[in-house]
mmCIF file of C-alpha atoms in Angstrom:
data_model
loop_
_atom_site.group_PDB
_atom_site.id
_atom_site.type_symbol
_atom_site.label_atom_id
_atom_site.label_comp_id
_atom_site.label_asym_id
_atom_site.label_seq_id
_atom_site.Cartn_x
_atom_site.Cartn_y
_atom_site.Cartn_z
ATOM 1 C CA UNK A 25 0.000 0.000 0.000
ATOM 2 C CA UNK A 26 1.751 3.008 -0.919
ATOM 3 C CA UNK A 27 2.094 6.205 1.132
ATOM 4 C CA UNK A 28 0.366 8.625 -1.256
ATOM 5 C CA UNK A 29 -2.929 7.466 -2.963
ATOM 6 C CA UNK A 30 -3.384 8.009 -6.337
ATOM 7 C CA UNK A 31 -7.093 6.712 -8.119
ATOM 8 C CA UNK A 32 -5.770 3.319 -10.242
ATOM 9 C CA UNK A 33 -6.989 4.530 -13.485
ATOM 10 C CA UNK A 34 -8.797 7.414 -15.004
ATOM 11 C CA UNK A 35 -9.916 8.061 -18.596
ATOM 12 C CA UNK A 36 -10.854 11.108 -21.357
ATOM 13 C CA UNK A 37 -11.879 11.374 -24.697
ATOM 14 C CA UNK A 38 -9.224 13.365 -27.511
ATOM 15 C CA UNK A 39 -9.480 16.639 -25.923
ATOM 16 C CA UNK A 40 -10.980 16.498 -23.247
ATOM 17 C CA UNK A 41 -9.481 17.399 -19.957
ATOM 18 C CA UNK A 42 -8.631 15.072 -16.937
ATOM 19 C CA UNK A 43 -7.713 15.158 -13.835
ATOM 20 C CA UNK A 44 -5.159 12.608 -11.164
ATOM 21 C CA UNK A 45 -5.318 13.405 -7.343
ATOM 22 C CA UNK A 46 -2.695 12.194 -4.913
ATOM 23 C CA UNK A 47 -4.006 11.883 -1.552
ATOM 24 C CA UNK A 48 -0.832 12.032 1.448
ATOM 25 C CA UNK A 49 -0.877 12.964 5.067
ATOM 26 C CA UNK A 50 0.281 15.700 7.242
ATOM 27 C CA UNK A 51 3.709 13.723 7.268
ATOM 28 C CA UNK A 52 4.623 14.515 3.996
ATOM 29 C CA UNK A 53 2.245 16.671 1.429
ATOM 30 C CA UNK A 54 0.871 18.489 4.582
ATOM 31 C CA UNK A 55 3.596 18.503 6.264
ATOM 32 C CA UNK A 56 4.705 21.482 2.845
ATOM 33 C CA UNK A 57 7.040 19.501 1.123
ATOM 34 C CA UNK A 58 6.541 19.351 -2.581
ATOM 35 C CA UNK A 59 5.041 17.299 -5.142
ATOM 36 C CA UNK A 60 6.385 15.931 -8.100
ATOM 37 C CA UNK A 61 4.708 14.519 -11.078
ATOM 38 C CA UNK A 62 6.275 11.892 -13.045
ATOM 39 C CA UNK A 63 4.849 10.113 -16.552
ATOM 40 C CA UNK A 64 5.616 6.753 -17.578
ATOM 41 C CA UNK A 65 5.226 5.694 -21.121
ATOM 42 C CA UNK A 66 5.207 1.510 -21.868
ATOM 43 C CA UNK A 67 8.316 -0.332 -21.230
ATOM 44 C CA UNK A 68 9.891 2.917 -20.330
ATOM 45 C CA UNK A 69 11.409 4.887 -17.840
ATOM 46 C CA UNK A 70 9.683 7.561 -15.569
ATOM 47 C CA UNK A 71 10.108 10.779 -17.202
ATOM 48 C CA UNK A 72 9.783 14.457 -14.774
ATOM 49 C CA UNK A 73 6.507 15.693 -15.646
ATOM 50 C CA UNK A 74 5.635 18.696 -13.126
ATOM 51 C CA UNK A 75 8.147 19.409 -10.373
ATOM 52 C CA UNK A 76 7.799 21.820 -6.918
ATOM 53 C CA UNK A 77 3.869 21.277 -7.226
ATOM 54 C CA UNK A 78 3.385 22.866 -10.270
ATOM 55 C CA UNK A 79 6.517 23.656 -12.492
ATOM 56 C CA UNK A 80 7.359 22.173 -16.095
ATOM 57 C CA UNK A 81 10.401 21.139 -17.382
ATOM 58 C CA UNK A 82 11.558 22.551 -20.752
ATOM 59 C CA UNK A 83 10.094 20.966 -22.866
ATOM 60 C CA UNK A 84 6.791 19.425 -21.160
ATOM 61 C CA UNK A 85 3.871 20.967 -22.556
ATOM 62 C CA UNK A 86 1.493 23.674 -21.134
ATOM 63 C CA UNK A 87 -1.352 21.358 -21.389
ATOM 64 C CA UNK A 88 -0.144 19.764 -18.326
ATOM 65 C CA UNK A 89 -0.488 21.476 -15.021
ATOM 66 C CA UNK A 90 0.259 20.487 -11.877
ATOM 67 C CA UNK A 91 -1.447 22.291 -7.947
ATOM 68 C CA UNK A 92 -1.037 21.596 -4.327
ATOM 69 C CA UNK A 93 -3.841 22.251 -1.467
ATOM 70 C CA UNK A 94 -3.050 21.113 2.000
ATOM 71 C CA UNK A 95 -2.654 17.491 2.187
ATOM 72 C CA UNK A 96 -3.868 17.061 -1.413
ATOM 73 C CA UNK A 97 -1.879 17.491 -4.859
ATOM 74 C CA UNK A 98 -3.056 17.387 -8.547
ATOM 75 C CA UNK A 99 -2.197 17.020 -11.746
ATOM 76 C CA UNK A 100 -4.623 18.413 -14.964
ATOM 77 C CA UNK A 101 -4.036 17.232 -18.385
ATOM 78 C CA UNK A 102 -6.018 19.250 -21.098
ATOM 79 C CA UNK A 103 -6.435 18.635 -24.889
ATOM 80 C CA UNK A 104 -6.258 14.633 -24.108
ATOM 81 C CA UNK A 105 -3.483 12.941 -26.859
ATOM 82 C CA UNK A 106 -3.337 9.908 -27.757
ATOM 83 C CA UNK A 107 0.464 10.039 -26.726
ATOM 84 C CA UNK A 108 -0.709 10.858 -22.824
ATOM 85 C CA UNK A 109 -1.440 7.381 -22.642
ATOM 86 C CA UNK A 110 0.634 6.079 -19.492
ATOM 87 C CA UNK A 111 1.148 5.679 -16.013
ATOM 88 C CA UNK A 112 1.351 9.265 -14.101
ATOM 89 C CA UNK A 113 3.345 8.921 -10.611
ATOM 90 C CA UNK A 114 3.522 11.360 -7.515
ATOM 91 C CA UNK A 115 6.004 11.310 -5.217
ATOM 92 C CA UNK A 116 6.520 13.500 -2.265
ATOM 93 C CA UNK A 117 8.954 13.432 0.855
ATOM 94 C CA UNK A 118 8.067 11.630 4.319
ATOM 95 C CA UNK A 119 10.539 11.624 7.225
ATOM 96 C CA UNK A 120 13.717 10.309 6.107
ATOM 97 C CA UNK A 121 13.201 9.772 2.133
ATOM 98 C CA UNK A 122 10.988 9.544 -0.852
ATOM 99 C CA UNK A 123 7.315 8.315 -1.202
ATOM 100 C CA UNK A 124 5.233 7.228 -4.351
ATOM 101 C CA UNK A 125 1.560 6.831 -4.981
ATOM 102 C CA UNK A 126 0.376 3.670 -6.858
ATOM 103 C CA UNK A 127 0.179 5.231 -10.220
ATOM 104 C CA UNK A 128 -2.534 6.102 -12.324
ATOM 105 C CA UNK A 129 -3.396 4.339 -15.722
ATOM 106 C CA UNK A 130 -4.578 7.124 -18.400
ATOM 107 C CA UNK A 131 -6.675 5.626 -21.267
ATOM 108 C CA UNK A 132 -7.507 7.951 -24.155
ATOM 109 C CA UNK A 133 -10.932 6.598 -25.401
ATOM 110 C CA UNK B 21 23.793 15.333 -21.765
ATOM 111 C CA UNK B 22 22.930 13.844 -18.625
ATOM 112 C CA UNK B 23 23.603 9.860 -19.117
ATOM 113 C CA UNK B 24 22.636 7.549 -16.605
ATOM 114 C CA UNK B 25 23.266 3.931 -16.916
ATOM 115 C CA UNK B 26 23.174 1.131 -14.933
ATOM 116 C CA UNK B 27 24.220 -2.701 -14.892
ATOM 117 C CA UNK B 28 24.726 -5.333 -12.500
ATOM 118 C CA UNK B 29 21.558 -6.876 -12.317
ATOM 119 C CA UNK B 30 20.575 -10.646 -13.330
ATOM 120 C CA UNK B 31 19.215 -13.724 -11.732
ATOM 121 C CA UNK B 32 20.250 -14.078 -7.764
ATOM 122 C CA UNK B 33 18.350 -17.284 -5.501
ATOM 123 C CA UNK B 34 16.823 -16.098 -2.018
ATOM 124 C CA UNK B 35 19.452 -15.143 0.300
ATOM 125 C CA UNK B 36 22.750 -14.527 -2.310
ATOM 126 C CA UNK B 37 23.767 -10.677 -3.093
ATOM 127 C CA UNK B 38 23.903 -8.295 -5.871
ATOM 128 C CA UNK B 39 25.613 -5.039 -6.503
ATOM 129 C CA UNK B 40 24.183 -2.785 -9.096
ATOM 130 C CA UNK B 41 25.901 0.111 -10.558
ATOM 131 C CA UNK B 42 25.408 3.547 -12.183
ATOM 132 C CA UNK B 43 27.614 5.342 -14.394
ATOM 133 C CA UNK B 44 26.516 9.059 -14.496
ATOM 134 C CA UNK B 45 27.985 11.240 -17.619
ATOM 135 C CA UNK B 46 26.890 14.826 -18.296
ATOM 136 C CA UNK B 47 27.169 16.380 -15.318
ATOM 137 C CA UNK B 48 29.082 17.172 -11.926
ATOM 138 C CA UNK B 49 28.601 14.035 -10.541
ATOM 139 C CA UNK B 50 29.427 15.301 -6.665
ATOM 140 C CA UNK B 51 27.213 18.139 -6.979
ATOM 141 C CA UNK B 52 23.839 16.285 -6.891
ATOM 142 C CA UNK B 53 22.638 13.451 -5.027
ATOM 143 C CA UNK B 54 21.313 10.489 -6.229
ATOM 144 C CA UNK B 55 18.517 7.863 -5.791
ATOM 145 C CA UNK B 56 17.479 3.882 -6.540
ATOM 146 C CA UNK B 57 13.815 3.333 -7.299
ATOM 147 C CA UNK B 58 12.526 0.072 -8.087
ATOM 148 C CA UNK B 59 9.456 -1.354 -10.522
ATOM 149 C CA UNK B 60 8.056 -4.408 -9.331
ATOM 150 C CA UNK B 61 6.866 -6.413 -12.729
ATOM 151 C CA UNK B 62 3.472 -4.451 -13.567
ATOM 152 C CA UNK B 63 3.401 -2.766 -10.355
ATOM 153 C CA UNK B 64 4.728 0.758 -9.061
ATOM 154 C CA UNK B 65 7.334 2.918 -8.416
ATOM 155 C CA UNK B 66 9.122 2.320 -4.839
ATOM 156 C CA UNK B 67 11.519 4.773 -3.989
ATOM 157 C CA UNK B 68 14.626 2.724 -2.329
ATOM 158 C CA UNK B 69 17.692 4.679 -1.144
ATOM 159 C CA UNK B 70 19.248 7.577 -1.827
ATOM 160 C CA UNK B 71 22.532 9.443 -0.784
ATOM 161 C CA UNK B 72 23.833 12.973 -0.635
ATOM 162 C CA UNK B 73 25.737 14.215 -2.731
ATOM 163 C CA UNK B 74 29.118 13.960 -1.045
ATOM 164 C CA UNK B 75 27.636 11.063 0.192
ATOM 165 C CA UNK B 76 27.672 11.913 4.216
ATOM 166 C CA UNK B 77 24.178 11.093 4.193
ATOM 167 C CA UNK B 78 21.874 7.886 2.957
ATOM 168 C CA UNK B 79 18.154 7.133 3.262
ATOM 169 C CA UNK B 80 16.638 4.079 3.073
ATOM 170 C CA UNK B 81 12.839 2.442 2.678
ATOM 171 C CA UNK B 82 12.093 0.550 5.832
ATOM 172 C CA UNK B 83 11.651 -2.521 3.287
ATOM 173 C CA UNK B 84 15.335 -2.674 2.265
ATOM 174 C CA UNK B 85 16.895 -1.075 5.627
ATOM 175 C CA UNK B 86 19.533 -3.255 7.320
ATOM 176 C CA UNK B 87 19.429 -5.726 3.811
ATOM 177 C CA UNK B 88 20.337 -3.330 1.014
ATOM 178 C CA UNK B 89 23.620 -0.577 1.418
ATOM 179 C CA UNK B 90 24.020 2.580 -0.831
ATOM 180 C CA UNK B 91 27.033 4.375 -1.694
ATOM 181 C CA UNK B 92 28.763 6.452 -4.375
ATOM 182 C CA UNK B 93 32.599 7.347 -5.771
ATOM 183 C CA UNK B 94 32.705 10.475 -7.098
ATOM 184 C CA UNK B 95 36.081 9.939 -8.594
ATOM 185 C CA UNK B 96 34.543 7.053 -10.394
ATOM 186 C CA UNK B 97 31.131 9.255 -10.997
ATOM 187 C CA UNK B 98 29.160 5.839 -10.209
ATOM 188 C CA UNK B 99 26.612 5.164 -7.942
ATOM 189 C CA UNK B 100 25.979 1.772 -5.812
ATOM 190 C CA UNK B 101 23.619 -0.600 -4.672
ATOM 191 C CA UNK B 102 24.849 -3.407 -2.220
ATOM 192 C CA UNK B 103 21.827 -5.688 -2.031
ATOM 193 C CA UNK B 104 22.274 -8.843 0.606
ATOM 194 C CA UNK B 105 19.771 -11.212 1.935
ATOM 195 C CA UNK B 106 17.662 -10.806 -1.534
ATOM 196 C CA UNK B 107 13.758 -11.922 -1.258
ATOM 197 C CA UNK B 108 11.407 -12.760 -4.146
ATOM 198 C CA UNK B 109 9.516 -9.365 -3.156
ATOM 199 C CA UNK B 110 13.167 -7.571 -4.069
ATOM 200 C CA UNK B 111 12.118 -8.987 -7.575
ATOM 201 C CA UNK B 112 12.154 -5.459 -9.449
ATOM 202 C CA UNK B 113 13.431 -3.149 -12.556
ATOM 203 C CA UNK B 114 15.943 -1.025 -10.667
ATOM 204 C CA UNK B 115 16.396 2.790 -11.946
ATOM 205 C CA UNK B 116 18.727 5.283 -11.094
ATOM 206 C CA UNK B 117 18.024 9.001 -10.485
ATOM 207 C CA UNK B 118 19.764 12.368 -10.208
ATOM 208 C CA UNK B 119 18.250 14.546 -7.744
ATOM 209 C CA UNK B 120 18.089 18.127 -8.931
ATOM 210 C CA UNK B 121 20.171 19.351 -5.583
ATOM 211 C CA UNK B 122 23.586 17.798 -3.573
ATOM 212 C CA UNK B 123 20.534 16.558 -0.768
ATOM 213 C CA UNK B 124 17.952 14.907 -0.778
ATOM 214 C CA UNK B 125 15.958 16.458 1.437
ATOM 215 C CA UNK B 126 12.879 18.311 -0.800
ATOM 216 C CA UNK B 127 14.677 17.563 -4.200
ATOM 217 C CA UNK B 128 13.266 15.833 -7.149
ATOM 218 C CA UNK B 129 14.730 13.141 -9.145
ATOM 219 C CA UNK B 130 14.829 15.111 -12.572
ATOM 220 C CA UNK B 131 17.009 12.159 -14.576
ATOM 221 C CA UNK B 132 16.289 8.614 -14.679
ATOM 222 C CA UNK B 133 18.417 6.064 -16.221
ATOM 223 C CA UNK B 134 16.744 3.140 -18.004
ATOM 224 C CA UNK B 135 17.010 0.579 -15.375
ATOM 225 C CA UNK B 136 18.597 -3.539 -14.530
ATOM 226 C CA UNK B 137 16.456 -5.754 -14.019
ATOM 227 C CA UNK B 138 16.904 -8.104 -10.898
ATOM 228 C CA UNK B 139 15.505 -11.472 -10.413
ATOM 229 C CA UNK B 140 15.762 -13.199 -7.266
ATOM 230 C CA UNK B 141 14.614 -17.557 -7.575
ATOM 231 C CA UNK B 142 15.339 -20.205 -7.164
#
């Protein structure tokens, strides 16, 4: 069971916008450390998605977006792809090291 | 270009050892500090261990802790992973990450190299 809960799978039709919400405790998320997002494409590494809550990389587009509310984080996808099909991680920091949720499953319909 | 890779993994029966490594290229090596995170098959991400980077500092899960052993030469630019007393359950795709920062401590792993598979059966 991991630390940070994450729903197992969520879904969205080309263009449509959805949303992933990663569920900690006042040990870690409330606690004000930061969330990261990560996105993992089939038999592939994790890739940095959104870091510090709700900052992209170079490169990541703006149609991912990333917020933070007390013991809560989220990430927003918008204009669904076909290529945003994948696994979508958070990870956060709890007393002494890193902590994942289980992953959500995106399925463009 | 920020190059991880790693090696050292393979098939190991309950109980024996492993040590993985991670060449890092592209970057100050000693400046940042680094992490293992590990895939079950067709499960999640479990962050492992990670170290400082000067290295005067490690983490570990409470699932590895006492078992597995982290460490890093910086004149080598490679990272480690002692694993001993290896359990079906250690069974995993191990990757290795740069942190953005030398600590650990609110950083975020912003490289990941593509990862070893271990095996532990009999």
């Amino acid at each position: 069971q991991s630390v940070l809960t994450q729903p197992p799978s969520v879904s969205g039709a080309p263009g449509q916008r959805v949303t992933i919400s990663c569920t900690g405790s006042s040990s870690n998320i409330g606690a004000g450390y930061d969330v990261h997002w990560y996105q993992q494409l089939p038999g592939t590494a994790p890739k940095l998605l959104i870091y510090g809550n709700s900052n992209r990389p170079s490169g990541v587009p703006d149609r991912f977006s990333g917020s933070k509310s007390g013991t809560s984080a989220s990430l927003a996808i918008t204009g669904l792809q076909a290529e945003d099909e994948a696994d979508y991680y958070c990870q956060s920091y709890d007393s002494g090291g890193g902590v994942f949720g289980g992953g959500t499953k995106l399925t463009v319909l | 270009e920020v190059q991880l890779l790693e090696s050292g993994g393979g098939l190991v029966q309950p109980g024996g050892s492993l040590r993985l490594s991670c060449a890092a290229s592209g970057f100050t090596f000693s400046s940042y500090a680094m992490s293992w995170v590990r895939q079950a098959p067709g499960k999640g991400l479990e962050w492992v261990s990670a170290i400082s980077g000067s290295g005067g500092s490690t983490y570990y899960a409470d699932s590895v802790k006492g078992r597995f052993t982290i460490s890093r030469d910086n004149s080598k630019n490679t990272l480690y992973l002692q694993m001993n007393s290896l359990r079906a359950e250690d069974t995993a795709v191990y990757y290795c990450a740069k942190y953005d920062s030398s600590r650990v401590y609110a950083s975020v792993c912003d490289y990941w190299g593509q990862g070893t598979l271990v095996t532990v059966s009999s």
